XYZ file of C-alpha atoms in Angstrom:
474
model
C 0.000 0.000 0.000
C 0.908 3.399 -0.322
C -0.262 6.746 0.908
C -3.229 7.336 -1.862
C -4.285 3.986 -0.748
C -4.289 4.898 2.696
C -6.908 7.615 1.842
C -8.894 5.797 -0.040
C -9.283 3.134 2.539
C -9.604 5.819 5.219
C -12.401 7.243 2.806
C -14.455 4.080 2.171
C -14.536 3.028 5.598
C -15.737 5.925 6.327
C -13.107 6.915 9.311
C -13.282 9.918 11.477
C -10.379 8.768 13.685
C -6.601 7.675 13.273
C -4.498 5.964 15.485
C -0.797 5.660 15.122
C 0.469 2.604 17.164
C 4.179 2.301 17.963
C 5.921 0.121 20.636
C 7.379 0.860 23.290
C 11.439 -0.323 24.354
C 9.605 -3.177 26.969
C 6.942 -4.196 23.867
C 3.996 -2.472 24.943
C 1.963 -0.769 22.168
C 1.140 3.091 22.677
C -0.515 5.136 20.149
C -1.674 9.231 19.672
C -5.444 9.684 17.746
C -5.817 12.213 15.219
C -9.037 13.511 13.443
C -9.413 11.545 10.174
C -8.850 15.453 8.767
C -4.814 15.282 9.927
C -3.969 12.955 7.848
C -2.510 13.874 4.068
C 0.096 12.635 2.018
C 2.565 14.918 3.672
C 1.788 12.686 6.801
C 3.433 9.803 5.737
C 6.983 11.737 4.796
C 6.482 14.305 7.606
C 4.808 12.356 10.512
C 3.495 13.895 13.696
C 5.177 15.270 16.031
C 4.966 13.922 19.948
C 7.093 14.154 22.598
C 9.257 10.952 23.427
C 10.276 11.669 27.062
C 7.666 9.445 28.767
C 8.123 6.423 26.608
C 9.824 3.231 28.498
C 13.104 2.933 27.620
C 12.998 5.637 25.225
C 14.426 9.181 25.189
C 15.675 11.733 27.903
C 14.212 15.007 28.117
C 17.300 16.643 26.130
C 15.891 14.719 23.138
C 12.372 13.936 23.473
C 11.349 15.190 20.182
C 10.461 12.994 17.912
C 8.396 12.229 14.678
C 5.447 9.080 14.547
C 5.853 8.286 10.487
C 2.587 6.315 9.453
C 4.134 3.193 7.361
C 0.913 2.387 5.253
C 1.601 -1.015 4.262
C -0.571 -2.106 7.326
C -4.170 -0.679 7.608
C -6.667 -1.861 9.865
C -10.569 -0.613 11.167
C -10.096 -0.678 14.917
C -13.067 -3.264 16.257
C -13.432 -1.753 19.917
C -13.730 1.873 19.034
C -17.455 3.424 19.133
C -16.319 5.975 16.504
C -14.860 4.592 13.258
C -10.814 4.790 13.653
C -8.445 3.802 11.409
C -5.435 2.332 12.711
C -2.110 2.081 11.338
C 1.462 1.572 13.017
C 4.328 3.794 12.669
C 8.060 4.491 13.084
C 9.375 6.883 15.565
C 11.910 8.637 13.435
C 14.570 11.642 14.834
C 13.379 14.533 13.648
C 16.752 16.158 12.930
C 18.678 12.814 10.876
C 15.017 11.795 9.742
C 16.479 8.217 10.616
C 14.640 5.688 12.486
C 15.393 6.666 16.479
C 18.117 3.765 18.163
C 15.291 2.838 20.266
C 12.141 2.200 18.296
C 11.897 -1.452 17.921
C 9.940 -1.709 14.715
C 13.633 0.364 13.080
C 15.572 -2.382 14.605
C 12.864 -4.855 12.651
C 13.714 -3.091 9.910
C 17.324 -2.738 10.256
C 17.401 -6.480 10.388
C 15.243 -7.299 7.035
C 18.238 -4.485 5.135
C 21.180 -6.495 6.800
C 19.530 -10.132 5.701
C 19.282 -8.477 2.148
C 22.551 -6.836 2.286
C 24.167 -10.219 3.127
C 22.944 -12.137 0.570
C 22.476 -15.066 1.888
C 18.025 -14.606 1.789
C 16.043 -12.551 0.840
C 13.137 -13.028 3.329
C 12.918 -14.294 6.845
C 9.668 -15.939 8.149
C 8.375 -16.430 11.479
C 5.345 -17.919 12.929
C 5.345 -17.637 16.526
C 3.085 -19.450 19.030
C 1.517 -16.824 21.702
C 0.039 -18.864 24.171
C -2.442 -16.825 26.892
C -4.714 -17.554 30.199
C -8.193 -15.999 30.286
C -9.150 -15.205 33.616
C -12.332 -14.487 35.516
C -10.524 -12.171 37.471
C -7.272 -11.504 39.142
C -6.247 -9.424 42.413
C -2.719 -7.993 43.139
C -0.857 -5.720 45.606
C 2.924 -5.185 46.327
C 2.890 -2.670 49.243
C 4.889 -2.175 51.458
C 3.023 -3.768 53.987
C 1.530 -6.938 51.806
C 1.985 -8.513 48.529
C -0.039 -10.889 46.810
C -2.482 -11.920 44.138
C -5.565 -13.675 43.615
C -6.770 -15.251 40.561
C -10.069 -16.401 40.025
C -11.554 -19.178 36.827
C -14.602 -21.202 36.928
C -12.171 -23.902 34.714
C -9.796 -23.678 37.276
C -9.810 -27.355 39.404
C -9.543 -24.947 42.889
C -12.798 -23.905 41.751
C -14.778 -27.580 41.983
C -15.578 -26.595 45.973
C -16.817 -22.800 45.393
C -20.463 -22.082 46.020
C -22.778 -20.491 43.185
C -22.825 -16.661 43.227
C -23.726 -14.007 40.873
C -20.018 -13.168 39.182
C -19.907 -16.716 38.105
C -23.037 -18.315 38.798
C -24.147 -22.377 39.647
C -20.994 -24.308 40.045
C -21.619 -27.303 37.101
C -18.649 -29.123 37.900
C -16.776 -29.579 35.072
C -13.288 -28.329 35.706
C -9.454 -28.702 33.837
C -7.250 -30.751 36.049
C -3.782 -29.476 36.504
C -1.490 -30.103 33.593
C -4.827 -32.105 31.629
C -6.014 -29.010 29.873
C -4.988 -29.722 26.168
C -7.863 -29.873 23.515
C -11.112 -30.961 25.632
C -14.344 -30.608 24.167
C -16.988 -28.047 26.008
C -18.523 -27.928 28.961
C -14.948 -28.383 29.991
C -13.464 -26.165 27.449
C -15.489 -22.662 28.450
C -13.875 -21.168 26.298
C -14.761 -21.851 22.794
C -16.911 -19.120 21.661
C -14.629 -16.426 23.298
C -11.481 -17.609 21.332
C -13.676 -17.935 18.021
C -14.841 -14.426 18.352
C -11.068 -13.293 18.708
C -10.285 -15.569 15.314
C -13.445 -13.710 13.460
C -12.177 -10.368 14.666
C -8.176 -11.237 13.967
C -9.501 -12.074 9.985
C -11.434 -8.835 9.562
C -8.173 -7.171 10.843
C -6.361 -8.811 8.242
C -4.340 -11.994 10.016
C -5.101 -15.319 8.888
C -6.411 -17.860 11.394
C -5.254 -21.220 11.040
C -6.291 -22.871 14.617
C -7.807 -22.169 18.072
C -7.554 -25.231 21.192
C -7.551 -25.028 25.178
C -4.292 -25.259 26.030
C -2.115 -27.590 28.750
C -2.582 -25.496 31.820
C -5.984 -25.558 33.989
C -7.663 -22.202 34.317
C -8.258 -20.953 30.536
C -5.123 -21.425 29.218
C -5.416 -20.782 25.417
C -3.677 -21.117 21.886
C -4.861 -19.401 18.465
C -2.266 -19.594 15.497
C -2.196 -17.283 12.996
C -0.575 -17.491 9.871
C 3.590 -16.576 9.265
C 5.034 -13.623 7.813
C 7.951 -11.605 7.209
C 9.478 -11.112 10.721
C 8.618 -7.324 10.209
C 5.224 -8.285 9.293
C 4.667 -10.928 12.223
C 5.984 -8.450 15.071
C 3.119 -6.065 13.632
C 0.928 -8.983 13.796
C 1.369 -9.982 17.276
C 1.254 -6.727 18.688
C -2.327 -7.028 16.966
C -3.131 -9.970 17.856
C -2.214 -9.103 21.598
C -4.550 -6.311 21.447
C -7.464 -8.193 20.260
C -6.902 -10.505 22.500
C -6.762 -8.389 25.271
C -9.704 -5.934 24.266
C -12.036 -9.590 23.390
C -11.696 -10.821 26.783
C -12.462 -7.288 27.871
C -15.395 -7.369 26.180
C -16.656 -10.590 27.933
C -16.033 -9.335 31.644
C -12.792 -11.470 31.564
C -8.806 -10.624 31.956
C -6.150 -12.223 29.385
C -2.613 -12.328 29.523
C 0.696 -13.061 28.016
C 2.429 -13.079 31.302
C 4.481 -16.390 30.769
C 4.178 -17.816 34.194
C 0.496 -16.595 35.971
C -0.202 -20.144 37.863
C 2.706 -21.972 39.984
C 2.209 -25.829 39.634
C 1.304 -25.867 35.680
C 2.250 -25.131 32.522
C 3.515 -21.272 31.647
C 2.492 -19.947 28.257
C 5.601 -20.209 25.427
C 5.978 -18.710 22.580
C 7.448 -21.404 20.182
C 9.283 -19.179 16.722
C 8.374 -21.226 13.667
C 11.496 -19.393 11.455
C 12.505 -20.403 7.760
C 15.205 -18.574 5.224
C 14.264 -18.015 1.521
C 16.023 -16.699 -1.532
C 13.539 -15.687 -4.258
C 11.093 -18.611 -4.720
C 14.007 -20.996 -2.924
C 13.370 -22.592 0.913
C 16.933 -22.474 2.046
C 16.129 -24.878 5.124
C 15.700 -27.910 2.915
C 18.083 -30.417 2.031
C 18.866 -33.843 2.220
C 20.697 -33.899 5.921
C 19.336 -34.944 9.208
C 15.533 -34.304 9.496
C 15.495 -32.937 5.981
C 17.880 -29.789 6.702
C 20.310 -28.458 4.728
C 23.693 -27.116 5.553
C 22.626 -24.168 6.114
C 19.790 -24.726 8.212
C 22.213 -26.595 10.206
C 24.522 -23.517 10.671
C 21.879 -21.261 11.381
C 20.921 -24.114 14.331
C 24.624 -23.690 15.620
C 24.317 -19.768 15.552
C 21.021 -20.081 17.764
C 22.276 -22.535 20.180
C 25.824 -20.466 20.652
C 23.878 -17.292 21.142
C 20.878 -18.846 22.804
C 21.863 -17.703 26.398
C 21.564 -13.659 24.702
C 18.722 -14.228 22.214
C 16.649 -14.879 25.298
C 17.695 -11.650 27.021
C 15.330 -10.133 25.184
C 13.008 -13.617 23.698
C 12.079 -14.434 27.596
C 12.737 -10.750 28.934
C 10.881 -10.662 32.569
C 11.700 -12.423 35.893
C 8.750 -14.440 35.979
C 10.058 -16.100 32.582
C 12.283 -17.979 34.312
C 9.505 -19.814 36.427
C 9.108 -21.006 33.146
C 12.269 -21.685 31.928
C 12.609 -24.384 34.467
C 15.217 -27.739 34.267
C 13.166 -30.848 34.312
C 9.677 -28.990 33.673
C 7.775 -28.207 30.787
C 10.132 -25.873 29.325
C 13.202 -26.570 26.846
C 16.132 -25.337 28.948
C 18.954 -27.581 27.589
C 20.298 -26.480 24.468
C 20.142 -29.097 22.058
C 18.132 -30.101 18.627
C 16.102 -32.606 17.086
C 13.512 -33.914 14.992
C 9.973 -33.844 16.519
C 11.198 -33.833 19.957
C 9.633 -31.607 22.164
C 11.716 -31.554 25.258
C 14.981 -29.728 22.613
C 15.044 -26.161 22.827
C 14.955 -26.545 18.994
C 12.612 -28.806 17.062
C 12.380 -29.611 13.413
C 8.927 -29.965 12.741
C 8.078 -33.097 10.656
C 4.513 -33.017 9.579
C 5.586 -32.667 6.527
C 8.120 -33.130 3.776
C 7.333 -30.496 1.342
C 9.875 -28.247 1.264
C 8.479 -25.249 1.046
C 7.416 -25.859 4.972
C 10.908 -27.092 6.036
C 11.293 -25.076 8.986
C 12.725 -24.078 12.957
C 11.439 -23.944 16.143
C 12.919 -22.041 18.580
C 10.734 -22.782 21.788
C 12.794 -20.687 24.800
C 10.532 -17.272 23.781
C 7.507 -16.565 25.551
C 4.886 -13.591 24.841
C 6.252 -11.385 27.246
C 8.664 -10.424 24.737
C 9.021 -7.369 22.476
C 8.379 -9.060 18.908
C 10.818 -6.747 16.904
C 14.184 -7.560 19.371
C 13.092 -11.140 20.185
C 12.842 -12.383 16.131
C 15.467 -9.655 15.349
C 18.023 -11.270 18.028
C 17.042 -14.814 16.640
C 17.917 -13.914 13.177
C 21.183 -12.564 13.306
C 22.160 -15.056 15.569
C 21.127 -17.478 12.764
C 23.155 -15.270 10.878
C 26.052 -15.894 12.673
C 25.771 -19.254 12.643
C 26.099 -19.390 8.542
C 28.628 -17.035 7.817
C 31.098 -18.558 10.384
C 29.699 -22.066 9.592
C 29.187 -23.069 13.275
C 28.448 -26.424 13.296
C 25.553 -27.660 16.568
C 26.876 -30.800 16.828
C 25.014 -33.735 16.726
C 21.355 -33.958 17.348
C 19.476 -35.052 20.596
C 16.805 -37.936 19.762
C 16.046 -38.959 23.359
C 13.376 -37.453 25.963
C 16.034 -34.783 27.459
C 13.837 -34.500 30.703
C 14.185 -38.456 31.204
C 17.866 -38.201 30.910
C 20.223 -39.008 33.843
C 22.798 -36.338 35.002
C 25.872 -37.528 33.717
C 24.040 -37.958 30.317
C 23.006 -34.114 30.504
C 26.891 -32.694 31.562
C 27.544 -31.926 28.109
C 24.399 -30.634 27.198
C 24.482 -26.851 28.041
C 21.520 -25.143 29.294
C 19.750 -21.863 29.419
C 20.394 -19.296 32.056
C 18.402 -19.826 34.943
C 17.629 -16.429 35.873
C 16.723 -12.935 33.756
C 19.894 -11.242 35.579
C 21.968 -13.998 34.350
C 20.449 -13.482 30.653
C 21.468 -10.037 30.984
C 25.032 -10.915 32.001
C 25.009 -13.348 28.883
C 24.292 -10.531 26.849
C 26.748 -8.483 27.884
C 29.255 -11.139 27.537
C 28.142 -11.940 24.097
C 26.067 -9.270 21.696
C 28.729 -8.442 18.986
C 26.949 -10.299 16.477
C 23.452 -8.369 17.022
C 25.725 -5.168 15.769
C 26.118 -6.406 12.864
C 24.792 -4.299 10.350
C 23.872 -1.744 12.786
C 20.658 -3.652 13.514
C 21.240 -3.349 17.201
C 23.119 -0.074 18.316
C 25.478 -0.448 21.758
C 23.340 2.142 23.383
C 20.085 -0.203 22.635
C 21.754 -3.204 24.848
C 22.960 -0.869 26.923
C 19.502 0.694 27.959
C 17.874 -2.597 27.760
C 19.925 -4.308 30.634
C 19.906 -1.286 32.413
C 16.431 -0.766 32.176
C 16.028 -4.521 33.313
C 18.111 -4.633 36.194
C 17.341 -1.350 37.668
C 13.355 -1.345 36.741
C 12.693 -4.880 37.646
C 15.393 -6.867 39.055
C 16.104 -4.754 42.149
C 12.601 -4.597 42.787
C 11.912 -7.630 43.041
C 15.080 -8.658 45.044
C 14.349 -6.028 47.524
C 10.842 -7.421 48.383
C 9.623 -9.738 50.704
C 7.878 -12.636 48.976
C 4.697 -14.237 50.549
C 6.540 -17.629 50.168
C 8.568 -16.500 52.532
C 6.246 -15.731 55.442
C 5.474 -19.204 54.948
C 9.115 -20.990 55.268
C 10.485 -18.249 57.465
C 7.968 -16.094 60.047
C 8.623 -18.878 62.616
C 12.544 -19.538 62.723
C-alpha cells in the first residue's frame, strides 16, 4: 500500500479517527489519535510530532522530540472503538537525521530485514510464533509495602470444583481442567470456545489469517490461536495485533487475558514457540537432504542459535517471571540441544511434513512477554552468525532430554536460569546483534539497564509471601 491507498481506505470506511500505534522499548503498544482530517500525504513523509520523554526505555528530556511516520503497508478498522478509527502503526523517526530513532523497535525490525538483504544469503525471513495466553475471571494484586499478593479467580480452574454459586460466576456445574490435563477438551470443559472464536473472526477482519484455536495444557483458561507466518517485520506487527485483540475480546466478555508467561505456579507457563525459515527468491533455504530434511545451512543457522541462545533470550524471555518457566526438568526446553519432533529440545524440526516449502525451525525458549521486533530480530542474526562462520551444533538429541540421567546431561548446556543472568550473557556476548547496525550499543545498553534497575532490584528487595510461609517462625 501506499499513501493514496491509505486515503482511499480511510475514505471508504468511512473513518473519522486515526491511530498511530508504535511500541514501546519493553513491547507495549502506545498510540496518539488524530481527526481523520490530519492525515494527508505529507503525513506519511512528515509524521506527527509527539514528545518521546515518557516512553519506556525511550528518550531523555534533552531529546524527546520525535516524529510518529505512518508506514501504510498495514491498515486496519479498529473493532473496539465506538467511533470509526483507522489504525495504522508507525516508526518513531529523529526529527533532525530523519532516521529511524536507536530505540524504536519496529527500526531495529527493519534494520534487520536491510542487513539479511545486504548479506545475501536470503532474501526473506519468516516467522510464525506461538503466543500462548490464560483468560481469567478475574485476578487481584498488591505489592505494598506492607503486603503482597495476588488472587486469581476461573470457573475452569480445578480450585474452583468446591466454590459455592454466586452471581459473578453463577451455579458451580462441575466440570473443571485438572492441573497439567487441559490440552484440547471438548466443552462444557473447554469454556472457552466461543470467546477464542470471536477473537479468530475479529483477527480475519483485521487482516491476520487464522489457522487454529484449542484449550491449552494449563488448567484455568489457558489458550492457543495460530495465525498465519510472515515476514518477521510483518509478524511483530501482527502480534502486537493480535495481543490487542486478544486483550480488548476478553475485555469485552467481563474477563482478563494475559501473556504473562508464568500466571499459575504448579502448571504449565504460556511459550511462545518461533516457527522461522530462510528463503532466496522462490528458494526454501532450510531444505536439504541432511538430518531431518535440513540443509547445511539450516544446520549452521541451528549452531548460531544454540551459541547465542543464552543472549537471544535476554530479550526472547525478557521478565523475571520467565524464568519460572524456563525451568530444568519442567515443561520448558532449557537444555540447548536439537532434534527432529522432539519436544523436550530447545529446537525442534517440525516433521509433519516433507514439502519443502514448509521445512522449517522452532525455537521454543521465547515466551509472549517479549518485544516481537528484538526477540525475532536477536534470533535472526544469531542465525546469521551461525552461517557465515559455519558453526556447526553438533550432533542432534533424539532422546526425551527430561528423562535423561545427570551424567548424560553434563555436556548438554543449558539456558540461564535467571533474567539477571540473561542479561550478564548478553553483555558477555552481543557483537553479532551489531552487525549491520541492527542493534546499536546504546540499545543493549539501555535494555539491561532498564532490566536490572526497573525490575530486578525490585523484586530482590521485596519480601515474597513464600517467605512468610518458610520463614515467620525460625
Amino acid at each position: 500500500m501506499d499513501a493514496k491507498t491509505a486515503l482511499k481506505y480511510a475514505e471508504d470506511q468511512g473513518a473519522k479517527f486515526l491511530s498511530v500505534r508504535f511500541t514501546d522499548l519493553v513491547g507495549a503498544w502506545q498510540h496518539l489519535t488524530f481527526p481523520i482530517h490530519e492525515l494527508d500525504e505529507g503525513s506519511f513523509e512528515d509524521g506527527f510530532g509527539f514528545d518521546g520523554s515518557s516512553i519506556r526505555g525511550w528518550a531523555s528530556i534533552h531529546e524527546s522530540d520525535m516524529l510518529l511516520v505512518p508506514d501504510p503497508v498495514r491498515l486496519w478498522m479498529d473493532p473496539f472503538t465506538e467511533e470509526p478509527t483507522m489504525c495504522i502503526i508507525g516508526n518513531a523517526v529523529d526529527p533532525i537525521t530523519k532516521e529511524g530513532y536507536a530505540m524504536d523497535p519496529r527500526s531495529v525490525a527493519q534494520r534487520a530485514e536491510s542487513y539479511l538483504r545486504f548479506t545475501g544469503i536470503a532474501d526473506t525471513a519468516y516467522y510464525g510464533p506461538e503466543a500462548e495466553f490464560f483468560v481469567f475471571d478475574s485476578v487481584r494484586y498488591n505489592a505494598d509495602q506492607n503486603s503482597a499478593g495476588y488472587a486469581i479467580e476461573s470457573d475452569e480452574g480445578h480450585w474452583s470444583s468446591g466454590r459455592a454459586g454466586n452471581d459473578e460466576l453463577g451455579p458451580n456445574l462441575g466440570y473443571k481442567v485438572r492441573a497439567k490435563e487441559g490440552y484440547v477438551p471438548v466443552s462444557p470443559t473447554d469454556t472457552l470456545v466461543d470467546l477464542r472464536s470471536e477473537i479468530a473472526l475479529t483477527l480475519e477482519r483485521c487482516g491476520i489469517t487464522v489457522e487454529c484455536h484449542h484449550h491449552e495444557v494449563a488448567t484455568a483458561g489457558q489458550c492457543e490461536i495460530d495465525f498465519r507466518f510472515s515476514t518477521l517485520l510483518g509478524t511483530a506487527d501482527n502480534l502486537q495485533l493480535f495481543k490487542y485483540i486478544v486483550r480488548n475480546t476478553a475485555h469485552q466478555w467481563g474477563k482478563t487475558a494475559t501473556f504473562m508467561p508464568k500466571p499459575l505456579y504448579g502448571d504449565n507457563g504460556s511459550g511462545m514457540h518461533c516457527h522461522q525459515s530462510l528463503w532466496k527468491g522462490e528458494k526454501p533455504l532450510f531444505a536439504g537432504d541432511g538430518y531431518a530434511g535440513l540443509s547445511e545451512l539450516a544446520r549452521y543457522y541451528i549452531g548460531g542459535l544454540l551459541k547465542h541462545a543464552a543472549a537471544i533470550v535476554a530479550f526472547a524471555a525478557p521478565t523475571t517471571n520467565s524464568y519460572k518457566r524456563l525451568v530444568p526438568g519442567f515443561e520448558a526446553p532449557v537444555n540447548l540441544a536439537y532434534s527432529a519432533r522432539n519436544r523436550s529440545a530447545a529446537i525442534r524440526i517440525p516433521m509433519f511434513s516433507t514439502n519443502p516449502k514448509l521445512k522449517r525451525l522452532e525455537f521454543r525458549p521465547p515466551d509472549p512477554s517479549c518485544n516481537p521486533y528484538l526477540a525475532f530480530s536477536a534470533m535472526l542474526l544469531a542465525g546469521l552468525d551461525g552461517i557465515q562462520n559455519r558453526i556447526d551444533p553438533g550432533e542432534p538429541l533424539d532422546k526425551d532430554i527430561y528423562d535423561l540421567a545427570p551424567e548424560q546431561l553434563k555436556d548438554v548446556p543449558s539456558l540461564p536460569g535467571s533474567l539477571d543472568e540473561a542479561l550478564s550473557a548478553l553483555e558477555a556476548d552481543h557483537e553479532f546483534l551489531l552487525k549491520g547496525d541492527v542493534f546499536t550499543p546504546q540499545l543493549i545498553e539501555r535494555w539491561i539497564t532498564y532490566k536490572r534497575e526497573r525490575e530486578i532490584q525490585p523484586l530482590r528487595m521485596r519480601p515474597h509471601p513464600l517467605e512468610f510461609a518458610l520463614y515467620y517462625d525460625i
